[in-house]
PDB file of C-alpha atoms and ligand atoms in Angstrom:
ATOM      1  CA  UNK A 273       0.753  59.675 -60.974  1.00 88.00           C
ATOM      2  CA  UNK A 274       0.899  58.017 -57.453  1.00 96.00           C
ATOM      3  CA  UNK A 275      -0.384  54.315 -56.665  1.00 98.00           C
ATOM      4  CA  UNK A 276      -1.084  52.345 -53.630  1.00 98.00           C
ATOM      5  CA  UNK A 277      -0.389  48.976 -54.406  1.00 98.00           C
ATOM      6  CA  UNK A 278      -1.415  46.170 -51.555  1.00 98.00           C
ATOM      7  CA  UNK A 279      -0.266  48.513 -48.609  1.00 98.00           C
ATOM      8  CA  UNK A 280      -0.455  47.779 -45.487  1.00 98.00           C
ATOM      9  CA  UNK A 281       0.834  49.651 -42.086  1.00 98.00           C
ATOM     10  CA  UNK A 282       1.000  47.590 -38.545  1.00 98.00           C
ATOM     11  CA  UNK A 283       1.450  50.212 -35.767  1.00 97.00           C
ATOM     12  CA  UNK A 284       2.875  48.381 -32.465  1.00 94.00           C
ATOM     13  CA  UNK A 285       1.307  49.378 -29.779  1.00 89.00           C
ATOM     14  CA  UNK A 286       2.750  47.850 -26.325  1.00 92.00           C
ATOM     15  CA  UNK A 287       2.431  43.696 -26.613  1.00 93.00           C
ATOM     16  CA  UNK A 288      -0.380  44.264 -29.679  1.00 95.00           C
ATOM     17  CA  UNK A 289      -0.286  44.679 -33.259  1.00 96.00           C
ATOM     18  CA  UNK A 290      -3.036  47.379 -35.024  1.00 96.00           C
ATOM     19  CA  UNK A 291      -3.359  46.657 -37.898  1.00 97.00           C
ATOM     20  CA  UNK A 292      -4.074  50.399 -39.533  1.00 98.00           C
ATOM     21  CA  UNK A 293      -4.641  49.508 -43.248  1.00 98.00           C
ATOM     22  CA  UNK A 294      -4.705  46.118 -44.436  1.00 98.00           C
ATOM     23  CA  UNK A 295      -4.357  45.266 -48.181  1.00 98.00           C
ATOM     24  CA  UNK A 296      -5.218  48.860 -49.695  1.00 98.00           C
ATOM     25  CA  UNK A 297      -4.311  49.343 -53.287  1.00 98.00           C
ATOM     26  CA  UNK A 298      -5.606  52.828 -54.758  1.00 98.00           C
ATOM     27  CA  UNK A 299      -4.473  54.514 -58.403  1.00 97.00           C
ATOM     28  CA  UNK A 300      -4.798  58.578 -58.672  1.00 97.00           C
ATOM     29  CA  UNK A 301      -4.547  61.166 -61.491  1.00 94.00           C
ATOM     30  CA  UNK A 302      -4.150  64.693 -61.769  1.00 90.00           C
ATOM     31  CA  UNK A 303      -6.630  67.053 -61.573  1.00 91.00           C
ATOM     32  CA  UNK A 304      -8.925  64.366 -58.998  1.00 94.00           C
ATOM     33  CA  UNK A 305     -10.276  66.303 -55.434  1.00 96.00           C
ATOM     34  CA  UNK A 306     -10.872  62.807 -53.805  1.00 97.00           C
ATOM     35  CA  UNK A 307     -12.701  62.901 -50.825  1.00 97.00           C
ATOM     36  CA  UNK A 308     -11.754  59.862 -48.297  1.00 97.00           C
ATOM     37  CA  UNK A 309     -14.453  59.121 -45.604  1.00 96.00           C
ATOM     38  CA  UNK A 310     -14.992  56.704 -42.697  1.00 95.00           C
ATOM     39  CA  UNK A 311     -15.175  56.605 -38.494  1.00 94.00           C
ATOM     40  CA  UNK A 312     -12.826  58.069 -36.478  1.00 94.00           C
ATOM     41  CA  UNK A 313      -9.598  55.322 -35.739  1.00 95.00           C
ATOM     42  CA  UNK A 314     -10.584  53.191 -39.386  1.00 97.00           C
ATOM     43  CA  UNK A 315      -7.133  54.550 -41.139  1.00 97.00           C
ATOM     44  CA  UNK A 316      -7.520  57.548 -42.965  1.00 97.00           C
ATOM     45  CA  UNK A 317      -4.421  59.893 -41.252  1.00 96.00           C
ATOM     46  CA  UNK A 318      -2.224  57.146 -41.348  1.00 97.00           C
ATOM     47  CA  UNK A 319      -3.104  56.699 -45.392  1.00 98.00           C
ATOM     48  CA  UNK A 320      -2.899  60.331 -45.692  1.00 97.00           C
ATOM     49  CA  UNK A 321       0.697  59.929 -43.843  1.00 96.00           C
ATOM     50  CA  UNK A 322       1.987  56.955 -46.361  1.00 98.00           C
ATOM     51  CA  UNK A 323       1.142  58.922 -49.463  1.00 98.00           C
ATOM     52  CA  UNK A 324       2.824  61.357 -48.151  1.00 97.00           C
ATOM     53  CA  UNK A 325       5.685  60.207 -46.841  1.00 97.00           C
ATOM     54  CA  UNK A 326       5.326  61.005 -43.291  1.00 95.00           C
ATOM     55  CA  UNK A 327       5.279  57.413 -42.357  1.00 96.00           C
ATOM     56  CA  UNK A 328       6.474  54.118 -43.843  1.00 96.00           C
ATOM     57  CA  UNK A 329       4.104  51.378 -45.247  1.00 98.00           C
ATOM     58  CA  UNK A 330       4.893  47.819 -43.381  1.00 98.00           C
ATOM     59  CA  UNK A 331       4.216  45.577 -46.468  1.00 98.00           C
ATOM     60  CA  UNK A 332       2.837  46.798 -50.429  1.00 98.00           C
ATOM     61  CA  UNK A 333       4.486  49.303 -52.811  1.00 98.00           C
ATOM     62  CA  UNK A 334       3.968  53.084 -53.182  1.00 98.00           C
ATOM     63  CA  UNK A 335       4.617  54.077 -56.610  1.00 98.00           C
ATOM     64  CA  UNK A 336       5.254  57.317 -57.365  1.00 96.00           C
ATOM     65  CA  UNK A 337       5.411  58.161 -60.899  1.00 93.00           C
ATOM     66  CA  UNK A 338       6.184  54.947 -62.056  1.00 94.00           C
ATOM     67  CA  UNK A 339       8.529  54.657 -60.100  1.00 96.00           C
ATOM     68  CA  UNK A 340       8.763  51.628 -56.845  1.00 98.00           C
ATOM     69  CA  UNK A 341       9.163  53.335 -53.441  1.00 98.00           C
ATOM     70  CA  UNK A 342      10.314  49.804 -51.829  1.00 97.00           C
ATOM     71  CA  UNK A 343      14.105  50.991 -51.891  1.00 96.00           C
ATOM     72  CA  UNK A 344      13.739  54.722 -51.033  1.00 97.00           C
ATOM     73  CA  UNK A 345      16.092  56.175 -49.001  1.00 97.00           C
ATOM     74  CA  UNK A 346      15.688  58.543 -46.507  1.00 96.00           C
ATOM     75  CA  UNK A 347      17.149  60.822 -49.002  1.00 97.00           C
ATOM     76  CA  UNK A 348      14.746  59.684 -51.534  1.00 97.00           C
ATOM     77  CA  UNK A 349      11.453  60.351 -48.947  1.00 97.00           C
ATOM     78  CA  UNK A 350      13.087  63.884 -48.185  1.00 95.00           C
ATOM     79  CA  UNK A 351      12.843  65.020 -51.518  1.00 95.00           C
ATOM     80  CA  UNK A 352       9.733  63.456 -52.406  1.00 96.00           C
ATOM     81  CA  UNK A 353       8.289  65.222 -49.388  1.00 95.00           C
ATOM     82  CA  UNK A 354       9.532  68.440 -50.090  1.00 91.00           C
ATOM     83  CA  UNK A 355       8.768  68.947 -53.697  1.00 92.00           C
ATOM     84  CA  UNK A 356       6.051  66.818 -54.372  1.00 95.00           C
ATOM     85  CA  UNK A 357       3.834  67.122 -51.695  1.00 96.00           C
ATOM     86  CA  UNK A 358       1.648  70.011 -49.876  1.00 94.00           C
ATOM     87  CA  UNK A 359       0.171  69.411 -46.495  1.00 93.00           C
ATOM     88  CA  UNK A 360      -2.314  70.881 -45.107  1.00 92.00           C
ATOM     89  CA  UNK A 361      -2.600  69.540 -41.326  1.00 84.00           C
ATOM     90  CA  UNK A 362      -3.722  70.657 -38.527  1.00 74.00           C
ATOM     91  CA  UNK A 363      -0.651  69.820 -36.773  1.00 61.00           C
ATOM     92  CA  UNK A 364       1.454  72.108 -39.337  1.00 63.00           C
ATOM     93  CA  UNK A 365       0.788  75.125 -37.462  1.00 77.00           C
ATOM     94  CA  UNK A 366       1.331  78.683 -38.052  1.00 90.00           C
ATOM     95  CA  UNK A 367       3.989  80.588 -36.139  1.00 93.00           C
ATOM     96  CA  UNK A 368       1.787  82.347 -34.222  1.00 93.00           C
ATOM     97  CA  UNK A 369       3.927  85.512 -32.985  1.00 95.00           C
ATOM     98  CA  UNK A 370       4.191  85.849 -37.020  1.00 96.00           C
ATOM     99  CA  UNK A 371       2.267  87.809 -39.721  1.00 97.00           C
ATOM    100  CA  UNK A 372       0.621  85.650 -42.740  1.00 97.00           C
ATOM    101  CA  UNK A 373       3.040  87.219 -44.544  1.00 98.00           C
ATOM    102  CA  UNK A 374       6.115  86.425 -42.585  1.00 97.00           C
ATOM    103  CA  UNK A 375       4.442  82.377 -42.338  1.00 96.00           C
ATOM    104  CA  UNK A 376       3.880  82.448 -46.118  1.00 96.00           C
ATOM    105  CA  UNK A 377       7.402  83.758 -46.936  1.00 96.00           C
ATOM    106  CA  UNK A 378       9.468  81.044 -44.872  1.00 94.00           C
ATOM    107  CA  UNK A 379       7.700  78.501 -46.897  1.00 92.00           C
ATOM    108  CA  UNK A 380       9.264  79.988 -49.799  1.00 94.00           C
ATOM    109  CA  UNK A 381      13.001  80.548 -48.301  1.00 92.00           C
ATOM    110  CA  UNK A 382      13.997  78.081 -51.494  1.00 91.00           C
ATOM    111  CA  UNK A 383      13.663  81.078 -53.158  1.00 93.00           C
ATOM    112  CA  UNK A 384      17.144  83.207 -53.058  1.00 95.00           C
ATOM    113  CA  UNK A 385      15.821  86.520 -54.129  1.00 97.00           C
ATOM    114  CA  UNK A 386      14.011  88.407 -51.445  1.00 96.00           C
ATOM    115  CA  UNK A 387      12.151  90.260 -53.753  1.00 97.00           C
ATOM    116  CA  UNK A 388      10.932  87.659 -55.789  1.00 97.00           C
ATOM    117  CA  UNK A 389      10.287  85.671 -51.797  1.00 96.00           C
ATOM    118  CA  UNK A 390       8.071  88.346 -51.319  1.00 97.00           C
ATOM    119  CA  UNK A 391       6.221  88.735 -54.902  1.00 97.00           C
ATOM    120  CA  UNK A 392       5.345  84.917 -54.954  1.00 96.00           C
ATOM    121  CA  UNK A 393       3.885  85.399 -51.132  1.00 97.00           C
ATOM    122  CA  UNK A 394       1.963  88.345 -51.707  1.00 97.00           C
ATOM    123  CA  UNK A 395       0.601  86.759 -54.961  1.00 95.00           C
ATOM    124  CA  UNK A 396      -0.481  83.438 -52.936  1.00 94.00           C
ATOM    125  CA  UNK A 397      -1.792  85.606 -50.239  1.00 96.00           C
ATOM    126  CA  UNK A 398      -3.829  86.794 -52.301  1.00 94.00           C
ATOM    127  CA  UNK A 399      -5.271  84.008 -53.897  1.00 91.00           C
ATOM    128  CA  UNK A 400      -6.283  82.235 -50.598  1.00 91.00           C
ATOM    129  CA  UNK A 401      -8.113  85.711 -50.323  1.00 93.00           C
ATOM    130  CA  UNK A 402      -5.789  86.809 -47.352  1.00 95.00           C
ATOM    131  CA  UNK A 403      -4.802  90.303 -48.425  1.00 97.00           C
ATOM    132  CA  UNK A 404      -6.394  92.379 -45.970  1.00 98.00           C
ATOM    133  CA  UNK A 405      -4.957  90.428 -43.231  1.00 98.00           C
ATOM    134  CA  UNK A 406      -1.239  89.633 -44.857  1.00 98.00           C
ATOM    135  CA  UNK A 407       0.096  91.914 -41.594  1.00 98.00           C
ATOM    136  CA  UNK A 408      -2.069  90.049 -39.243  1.00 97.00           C
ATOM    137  CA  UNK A 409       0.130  88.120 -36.527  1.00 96.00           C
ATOM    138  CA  UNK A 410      -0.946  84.036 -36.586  1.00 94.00           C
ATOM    139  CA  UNK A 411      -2.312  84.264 -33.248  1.00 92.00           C
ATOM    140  CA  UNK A 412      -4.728  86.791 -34.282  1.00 93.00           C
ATOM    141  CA  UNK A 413      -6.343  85.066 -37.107  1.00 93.00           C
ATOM    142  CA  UNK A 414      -9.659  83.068 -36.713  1.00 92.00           C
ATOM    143  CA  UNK A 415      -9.876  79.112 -37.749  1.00 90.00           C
ATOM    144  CA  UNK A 416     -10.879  79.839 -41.712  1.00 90.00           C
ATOM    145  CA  UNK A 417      -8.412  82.510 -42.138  1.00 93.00           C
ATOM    146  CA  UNK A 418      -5.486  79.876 -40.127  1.00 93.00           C
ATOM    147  CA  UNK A 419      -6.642  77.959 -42.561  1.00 91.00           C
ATOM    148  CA  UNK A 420      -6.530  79.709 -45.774  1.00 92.00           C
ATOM    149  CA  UNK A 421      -2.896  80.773 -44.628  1.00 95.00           C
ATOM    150  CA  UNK A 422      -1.880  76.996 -44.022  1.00 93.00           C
ATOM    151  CA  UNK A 423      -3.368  76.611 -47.569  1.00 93.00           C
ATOM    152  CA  UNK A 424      -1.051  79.220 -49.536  1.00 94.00           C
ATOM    153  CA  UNK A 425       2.136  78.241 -47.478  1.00 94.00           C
ATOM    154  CA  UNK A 426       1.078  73.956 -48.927  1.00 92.00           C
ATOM    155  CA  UNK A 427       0.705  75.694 -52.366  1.00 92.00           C
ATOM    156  CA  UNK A 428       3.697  77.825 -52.005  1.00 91.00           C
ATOM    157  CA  UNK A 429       6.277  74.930 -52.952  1.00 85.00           C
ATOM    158  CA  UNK A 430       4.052  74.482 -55.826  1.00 88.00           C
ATOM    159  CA  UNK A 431       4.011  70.654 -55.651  1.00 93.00           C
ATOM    160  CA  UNK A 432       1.839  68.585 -57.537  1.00 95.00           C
ATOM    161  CA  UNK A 433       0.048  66.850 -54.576  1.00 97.00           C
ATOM    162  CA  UNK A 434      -1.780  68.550 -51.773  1.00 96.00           C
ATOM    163  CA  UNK A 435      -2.920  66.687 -48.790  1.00 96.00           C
ATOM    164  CA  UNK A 436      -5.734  67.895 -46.502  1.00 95.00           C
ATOM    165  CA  UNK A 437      -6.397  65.837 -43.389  1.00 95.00           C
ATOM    166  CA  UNK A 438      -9.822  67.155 -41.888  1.00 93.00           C
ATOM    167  CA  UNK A 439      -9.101  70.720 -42.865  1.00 91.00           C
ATOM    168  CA  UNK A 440     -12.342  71.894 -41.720  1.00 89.00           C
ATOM    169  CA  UNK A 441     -12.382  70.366 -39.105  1.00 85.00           C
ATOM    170  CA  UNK A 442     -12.578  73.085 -36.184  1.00 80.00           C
ATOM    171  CA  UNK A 443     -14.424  75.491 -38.554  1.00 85.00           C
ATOM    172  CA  UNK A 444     -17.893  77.072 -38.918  1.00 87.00           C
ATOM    173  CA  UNK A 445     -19.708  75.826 -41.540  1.00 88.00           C
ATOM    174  CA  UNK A 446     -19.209  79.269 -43.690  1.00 88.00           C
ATOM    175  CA  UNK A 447     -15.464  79.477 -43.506  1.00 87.00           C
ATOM    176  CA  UNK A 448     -15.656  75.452 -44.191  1.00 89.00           C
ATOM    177  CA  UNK A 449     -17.563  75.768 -46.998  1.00 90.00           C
ATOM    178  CA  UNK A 450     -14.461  78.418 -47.934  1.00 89.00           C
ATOM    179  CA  UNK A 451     -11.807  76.477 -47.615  1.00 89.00           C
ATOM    180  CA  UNK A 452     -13.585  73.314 -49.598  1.00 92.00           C
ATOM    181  CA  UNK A 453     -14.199  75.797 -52.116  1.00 91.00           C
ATOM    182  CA  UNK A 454     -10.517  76.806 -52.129  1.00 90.00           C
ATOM    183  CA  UNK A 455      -8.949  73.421 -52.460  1.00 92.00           C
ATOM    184  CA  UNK A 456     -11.431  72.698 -55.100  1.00 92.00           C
ATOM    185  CA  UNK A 457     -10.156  75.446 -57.710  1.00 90.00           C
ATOM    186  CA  UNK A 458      -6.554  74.239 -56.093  1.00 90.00           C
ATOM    187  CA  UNK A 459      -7.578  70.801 -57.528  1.00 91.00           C
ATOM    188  CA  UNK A 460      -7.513  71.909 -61.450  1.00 90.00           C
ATOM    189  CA  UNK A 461      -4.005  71.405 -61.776  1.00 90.00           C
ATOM    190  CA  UNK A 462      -2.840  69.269 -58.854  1.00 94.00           C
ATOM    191  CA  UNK A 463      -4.374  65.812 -57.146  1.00 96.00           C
ATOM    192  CA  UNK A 464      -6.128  66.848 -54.010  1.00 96.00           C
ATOM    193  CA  UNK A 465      -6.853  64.418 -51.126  1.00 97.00           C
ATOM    194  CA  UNK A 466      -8.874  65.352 -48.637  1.00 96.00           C
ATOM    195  CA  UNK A 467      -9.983  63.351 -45.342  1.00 96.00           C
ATOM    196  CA  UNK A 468     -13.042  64.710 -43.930  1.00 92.00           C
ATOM    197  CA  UNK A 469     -15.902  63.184 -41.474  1.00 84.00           C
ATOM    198  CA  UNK A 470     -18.367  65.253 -43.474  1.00 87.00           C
ATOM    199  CA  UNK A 471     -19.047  64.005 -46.409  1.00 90.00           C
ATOM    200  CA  UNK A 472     -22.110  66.868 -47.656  1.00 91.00           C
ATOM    201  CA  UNK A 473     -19.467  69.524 -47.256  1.00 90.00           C
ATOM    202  CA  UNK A 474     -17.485  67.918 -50.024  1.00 92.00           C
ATOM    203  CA  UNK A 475     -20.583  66.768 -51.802  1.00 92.00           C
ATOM    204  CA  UNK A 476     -20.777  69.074 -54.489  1.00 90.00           C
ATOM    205  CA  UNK A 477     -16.782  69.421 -55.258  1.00 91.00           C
ATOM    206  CA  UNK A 478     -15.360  65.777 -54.719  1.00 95.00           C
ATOM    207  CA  UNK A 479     -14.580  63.815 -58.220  1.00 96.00           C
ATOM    208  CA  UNK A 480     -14.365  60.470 -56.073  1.00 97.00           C
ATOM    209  CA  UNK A 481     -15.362  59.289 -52.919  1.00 97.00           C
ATOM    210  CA  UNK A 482     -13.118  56.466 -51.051  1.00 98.00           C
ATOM    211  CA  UNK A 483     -14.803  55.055 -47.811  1.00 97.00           C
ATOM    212  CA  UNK A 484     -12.207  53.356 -45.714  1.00 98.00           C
ATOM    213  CA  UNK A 485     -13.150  51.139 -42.738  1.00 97.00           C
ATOM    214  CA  UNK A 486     -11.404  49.078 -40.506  1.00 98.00           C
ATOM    215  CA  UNK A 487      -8.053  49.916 -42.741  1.00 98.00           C
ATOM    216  CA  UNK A 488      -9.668  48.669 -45.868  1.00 98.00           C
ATOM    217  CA  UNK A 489     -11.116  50.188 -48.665  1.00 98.00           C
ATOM    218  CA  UNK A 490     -14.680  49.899 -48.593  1.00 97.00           C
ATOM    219  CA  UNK A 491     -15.914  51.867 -51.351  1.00 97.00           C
ATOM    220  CA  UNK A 492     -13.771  53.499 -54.148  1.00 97.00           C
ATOM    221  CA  UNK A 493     -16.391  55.091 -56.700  1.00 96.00           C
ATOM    222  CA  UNK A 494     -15.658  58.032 -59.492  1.00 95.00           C
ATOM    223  CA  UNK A 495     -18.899  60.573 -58.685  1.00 92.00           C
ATOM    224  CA  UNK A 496     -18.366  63.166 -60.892  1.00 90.00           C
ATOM    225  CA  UNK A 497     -15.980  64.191 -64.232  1.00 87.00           C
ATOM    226  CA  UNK A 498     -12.517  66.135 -63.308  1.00 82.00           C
ATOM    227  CA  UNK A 499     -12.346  69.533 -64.507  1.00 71.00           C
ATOM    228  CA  UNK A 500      -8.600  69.941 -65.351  1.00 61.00           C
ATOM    229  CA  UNK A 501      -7.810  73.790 -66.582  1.00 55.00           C
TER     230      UNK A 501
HETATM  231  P1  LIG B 474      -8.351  57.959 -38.466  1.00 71.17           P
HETATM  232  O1  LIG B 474      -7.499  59.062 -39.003  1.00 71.17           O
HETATM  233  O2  LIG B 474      -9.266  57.357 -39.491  1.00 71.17           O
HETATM  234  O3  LIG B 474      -9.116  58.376 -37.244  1.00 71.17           O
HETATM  235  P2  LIG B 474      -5.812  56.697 -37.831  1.00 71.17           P
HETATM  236  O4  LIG B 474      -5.172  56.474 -39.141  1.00 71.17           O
HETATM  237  O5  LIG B 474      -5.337  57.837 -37.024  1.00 71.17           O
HETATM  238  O6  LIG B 474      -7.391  56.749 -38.007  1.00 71.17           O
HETATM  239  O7  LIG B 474      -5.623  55.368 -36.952  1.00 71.17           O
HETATM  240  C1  LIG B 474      -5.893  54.074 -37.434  1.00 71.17           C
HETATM  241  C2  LIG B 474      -5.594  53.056 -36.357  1.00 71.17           C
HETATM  242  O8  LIG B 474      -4.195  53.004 -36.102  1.00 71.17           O
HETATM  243  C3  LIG B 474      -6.248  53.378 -35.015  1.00 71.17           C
HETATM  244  O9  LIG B 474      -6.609  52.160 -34.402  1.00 71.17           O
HETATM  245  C4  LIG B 474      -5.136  54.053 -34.242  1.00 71.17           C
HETATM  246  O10 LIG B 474      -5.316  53.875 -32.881  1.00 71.17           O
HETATM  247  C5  LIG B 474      -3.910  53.325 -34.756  1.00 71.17           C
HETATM  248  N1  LIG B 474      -2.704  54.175 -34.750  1.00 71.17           N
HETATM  249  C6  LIG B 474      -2.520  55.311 -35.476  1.00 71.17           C
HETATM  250  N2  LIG B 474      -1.285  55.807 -35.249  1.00 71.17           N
HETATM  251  C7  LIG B 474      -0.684  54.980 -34.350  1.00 71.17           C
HETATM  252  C8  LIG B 474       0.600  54.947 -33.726  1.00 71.17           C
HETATM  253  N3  LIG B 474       1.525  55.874 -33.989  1.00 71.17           N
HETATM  254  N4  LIG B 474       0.858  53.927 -32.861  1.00 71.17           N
HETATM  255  C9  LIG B 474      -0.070  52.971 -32.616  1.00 71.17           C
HETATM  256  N5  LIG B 474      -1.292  52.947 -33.184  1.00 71.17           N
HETATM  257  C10 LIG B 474      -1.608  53.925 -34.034  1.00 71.17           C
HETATM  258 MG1  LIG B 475      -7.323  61.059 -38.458  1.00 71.17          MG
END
């Protein structure tokens, strides 16, 4: 469904060129929850960022759905972004002076009917296991439950790609475990890419395991079968 072919991004930064990913060419299906690994600065947000269309590739082809990305305009990258893709960064913060509730429900303003706005939020709500804390203001919530809030509003488009980059990150290791656990079940009927320094957290979930260093791919291996619904 979406493929990486020879990509590679060149950030410019003052007289030098980085060279962020060099040469990467990945292929991924439905139903994978593909962990990608490897040291802080080697590539991983800005792959993260040219699946999804956050940021343009320098040289390669993104294919999406068999079809080439190399004449896209911005147009084309809007709506790919908005339907196809769920993010769930740390930098897509809640509205804090918000409930869960309220931040669910904007995500679904696509949706005409308030009513119907409302019965799709409650019903994500509750499946990121936020219920008894729909009225809770942003602000108020603790990092898992941010987290399990930023995860209904990425499903509540319901595209077929969600992208985590380092979701855990400034968790516990309970509410961690939580939110792996989460985007696992997420991953029976969507592709799920998740960047994460910790590799054992993802361990037991993760269908594949892609180790990128120095912008290349250093390790691309199938660990376990997917479990499509
Ligand atoms: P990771 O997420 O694995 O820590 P990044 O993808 O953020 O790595 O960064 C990869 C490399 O690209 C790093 O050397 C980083 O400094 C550089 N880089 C990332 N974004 C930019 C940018 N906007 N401008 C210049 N260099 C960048
Ligand atoms: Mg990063």
């Amino acid at each position: 469904m979406l493929e990486l072919k020879q990509i590679s991004k060149d950030y410019q930064a003052g007289d030098a060129v980085v060279h962020a990913l060099k040469n990467v060419s990945i292929r991924f299906r439905r139903h994978e929850f593909v962990a990608v690994l490897g040291p802080s600065g080697c590539g991983k947000t800005t792959l993260l960022n040219i699946i999804g269309g956050l940021d343009q590739y320098t040289s390669g082809d993104l294919i999406i759905s068999g079809r080439s990305t190399r004449d896209f305009s911005a147009r084309d990258w809007d709506t790919y972004r908005n339907h196809s893709i769920g993010f769930v960064f740390q930098s897509y913060n809640l509205i804090p002076h918000q409930t869960v509730l309220q931040n669910v429900e904007l995500a679904l303003m696509y949706i005409p009917s308030r009513h119907e706005r409302r019965r799709r939020a409650l019903a994500l709500i509750d499946r990121v296991g936020m219920t008894p804390f729909r009225h809770h203001r942003g602000s108020k919530l603790s990092g898992g439950q941010k987290q399990r809030t930023v995860i209904a509003r990425a499903l509540a488009k319901d595209s077929p790609i969600i992208l985590a980059d380092e979701p855990t990150g400034n968790l516990d290791s309970e509410s961690a475990k939580e939110v792996i656990a989460l985007l696992k079940e997420v991953s029976a009927d969507k592709l799920v890419i998740v960047v994460t320094h910790n590799f054992d957290q993802v361990a037991d979930c993760a269908t594949r395991e892609i180790r990128v260093f120095d912008g290349q791919i250093e390790r691309d291996e199938r660990i376990r079968e997917t479990t499509p619904v």
